JSON list of C-alpha atoms in Angstrom, two decimals:
[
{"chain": "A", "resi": 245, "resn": "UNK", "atom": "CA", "xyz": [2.84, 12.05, -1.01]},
{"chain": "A", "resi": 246, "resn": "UNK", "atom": "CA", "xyz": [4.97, 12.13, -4.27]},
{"chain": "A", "resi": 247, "resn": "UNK", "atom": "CA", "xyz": [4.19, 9.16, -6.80]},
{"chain": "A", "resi": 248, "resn": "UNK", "atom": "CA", "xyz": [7.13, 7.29, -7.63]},
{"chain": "A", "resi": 249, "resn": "UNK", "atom": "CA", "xyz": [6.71, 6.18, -10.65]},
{"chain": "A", "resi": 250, "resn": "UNK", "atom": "CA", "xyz": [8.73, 8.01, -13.68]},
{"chain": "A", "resi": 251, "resn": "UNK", "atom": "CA", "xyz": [7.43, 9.86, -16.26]},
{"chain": "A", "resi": 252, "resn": "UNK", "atom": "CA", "xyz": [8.67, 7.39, -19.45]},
{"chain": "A", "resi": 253, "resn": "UNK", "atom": "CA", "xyz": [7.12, 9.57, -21.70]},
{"chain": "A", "resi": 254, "resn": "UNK", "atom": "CA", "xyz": [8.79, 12.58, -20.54]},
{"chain": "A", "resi": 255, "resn": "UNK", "atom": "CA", "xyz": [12.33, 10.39, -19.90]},
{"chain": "A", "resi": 256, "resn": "UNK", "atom": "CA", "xyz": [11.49, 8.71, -23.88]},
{"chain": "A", "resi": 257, "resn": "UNK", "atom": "CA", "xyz": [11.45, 12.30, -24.95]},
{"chain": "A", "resi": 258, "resn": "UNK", "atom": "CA", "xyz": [14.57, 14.15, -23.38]},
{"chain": "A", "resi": 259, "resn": "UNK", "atom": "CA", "xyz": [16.71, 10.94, -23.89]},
{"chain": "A", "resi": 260, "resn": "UNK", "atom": "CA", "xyz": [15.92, 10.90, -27.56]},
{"chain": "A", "resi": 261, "resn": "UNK", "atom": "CA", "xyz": [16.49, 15.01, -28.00]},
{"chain": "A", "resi": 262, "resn": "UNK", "atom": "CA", "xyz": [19.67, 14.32, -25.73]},
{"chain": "A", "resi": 263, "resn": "UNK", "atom": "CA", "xyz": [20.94, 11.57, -28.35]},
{"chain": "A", "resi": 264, "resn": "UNK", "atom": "CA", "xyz": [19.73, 13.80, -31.41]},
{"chain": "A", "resi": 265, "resn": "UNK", "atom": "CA", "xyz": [17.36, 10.62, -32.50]},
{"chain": "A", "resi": 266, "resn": "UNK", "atom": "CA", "xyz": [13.92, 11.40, -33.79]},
{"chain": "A", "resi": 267, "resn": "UNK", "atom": "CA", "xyz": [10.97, 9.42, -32.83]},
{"chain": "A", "resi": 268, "resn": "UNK", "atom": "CA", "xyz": [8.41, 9.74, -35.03]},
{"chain": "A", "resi": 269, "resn": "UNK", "atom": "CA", "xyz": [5.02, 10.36, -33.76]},
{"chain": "A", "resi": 270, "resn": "UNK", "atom": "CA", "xyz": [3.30, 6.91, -35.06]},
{"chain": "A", "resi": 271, "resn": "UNK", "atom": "CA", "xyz": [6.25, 5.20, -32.62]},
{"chain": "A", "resi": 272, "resn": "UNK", "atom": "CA", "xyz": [6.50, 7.52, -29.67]},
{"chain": "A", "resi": 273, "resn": "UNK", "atom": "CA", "xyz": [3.47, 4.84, -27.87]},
{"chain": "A", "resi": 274, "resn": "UNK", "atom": "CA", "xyz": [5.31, 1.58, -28.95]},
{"chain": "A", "resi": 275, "resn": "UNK", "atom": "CA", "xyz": [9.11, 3.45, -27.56]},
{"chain": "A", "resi": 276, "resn": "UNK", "atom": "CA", "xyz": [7.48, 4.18, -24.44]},
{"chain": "A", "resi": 277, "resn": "UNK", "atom": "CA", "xyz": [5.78, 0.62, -23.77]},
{"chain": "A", "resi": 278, "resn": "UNK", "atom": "CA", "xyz": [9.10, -0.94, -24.48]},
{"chain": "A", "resi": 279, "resn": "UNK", "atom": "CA", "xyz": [11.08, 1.40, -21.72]},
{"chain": "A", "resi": 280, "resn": "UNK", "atom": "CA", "xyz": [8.37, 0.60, -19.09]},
{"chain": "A", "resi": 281, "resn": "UNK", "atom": "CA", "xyz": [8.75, -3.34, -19.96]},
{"chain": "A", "resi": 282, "resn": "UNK", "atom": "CA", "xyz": [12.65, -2.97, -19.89]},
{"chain": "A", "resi": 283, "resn": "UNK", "atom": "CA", "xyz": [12.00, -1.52, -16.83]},
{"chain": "A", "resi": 284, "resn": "UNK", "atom": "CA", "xyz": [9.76, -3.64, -15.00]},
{"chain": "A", "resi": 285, "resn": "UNK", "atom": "CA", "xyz": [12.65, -6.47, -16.17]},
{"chain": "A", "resi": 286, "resn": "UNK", "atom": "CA", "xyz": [15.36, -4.56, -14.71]},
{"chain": "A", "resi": 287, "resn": "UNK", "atom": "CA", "xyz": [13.25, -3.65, -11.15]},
{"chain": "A", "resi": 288, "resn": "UNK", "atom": "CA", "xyz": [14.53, -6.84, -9.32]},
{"chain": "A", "resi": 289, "resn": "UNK", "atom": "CA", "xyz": [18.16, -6.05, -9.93]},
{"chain": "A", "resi": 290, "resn": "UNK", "atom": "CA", "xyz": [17.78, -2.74, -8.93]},
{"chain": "A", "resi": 291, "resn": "UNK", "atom": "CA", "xyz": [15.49, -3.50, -5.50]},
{"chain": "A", "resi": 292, "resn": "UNK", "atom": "CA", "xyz": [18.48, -5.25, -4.79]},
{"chain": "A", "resi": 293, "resn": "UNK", "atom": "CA", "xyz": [20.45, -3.68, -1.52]},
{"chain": "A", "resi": 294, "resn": "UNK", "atom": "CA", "xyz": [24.43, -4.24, -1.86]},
{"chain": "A", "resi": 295, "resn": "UNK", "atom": "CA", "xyz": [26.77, -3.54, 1.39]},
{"chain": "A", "resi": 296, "resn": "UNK", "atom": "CA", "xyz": [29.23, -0.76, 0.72]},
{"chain": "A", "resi": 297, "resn": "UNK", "atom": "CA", "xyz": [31.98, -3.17, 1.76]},
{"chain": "A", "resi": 298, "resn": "UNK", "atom": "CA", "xyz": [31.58, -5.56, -1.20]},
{"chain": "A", "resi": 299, "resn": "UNK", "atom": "CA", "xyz": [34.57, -6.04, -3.46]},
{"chain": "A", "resi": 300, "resn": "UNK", "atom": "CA", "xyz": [35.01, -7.47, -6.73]},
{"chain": "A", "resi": 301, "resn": "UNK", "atom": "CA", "xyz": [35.57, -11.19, -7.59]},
{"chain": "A", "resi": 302, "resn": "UNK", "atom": "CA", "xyz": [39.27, -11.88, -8.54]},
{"chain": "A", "resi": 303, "resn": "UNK", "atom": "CA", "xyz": [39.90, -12.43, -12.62]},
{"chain": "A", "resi": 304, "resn": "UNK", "atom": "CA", "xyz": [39.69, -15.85, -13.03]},
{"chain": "A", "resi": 305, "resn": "UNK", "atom": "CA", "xyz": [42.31, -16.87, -15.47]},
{"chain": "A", "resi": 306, "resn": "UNK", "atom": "CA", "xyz": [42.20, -21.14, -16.26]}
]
């Protein structure tokens, strides 16, 4: 059975050599525990199933 959970500290790595943006070493922990709590904030939005059908709300213009 594959675990899945995501590797932050491998995502927290590629991400930052993708964007060219050094973490230094002393910060890598602190960058990581921020992703996973961003994250674990962002989980019930995305556990959220949305029907294929759905269409935007109109602009609203008062």
């Amino acid at each position: 059975m594959a675990d899945d959970k995501p590797d932050i500290g491998r995502l927290v790595d590629e991400a930052a050599k993708a964007l060219g943006l050094p973490i230094a070493a002393q910060y890598r922990a602190n960058v990581i525990v921020n992703y996973e709590r961003s994250l674990a904030i962002a989980q019930p939005l995305l556990d959220v199933d949305l029907d294929d059908e759905l269409t935007p709300a109109p602009v609203f213009r008062p």
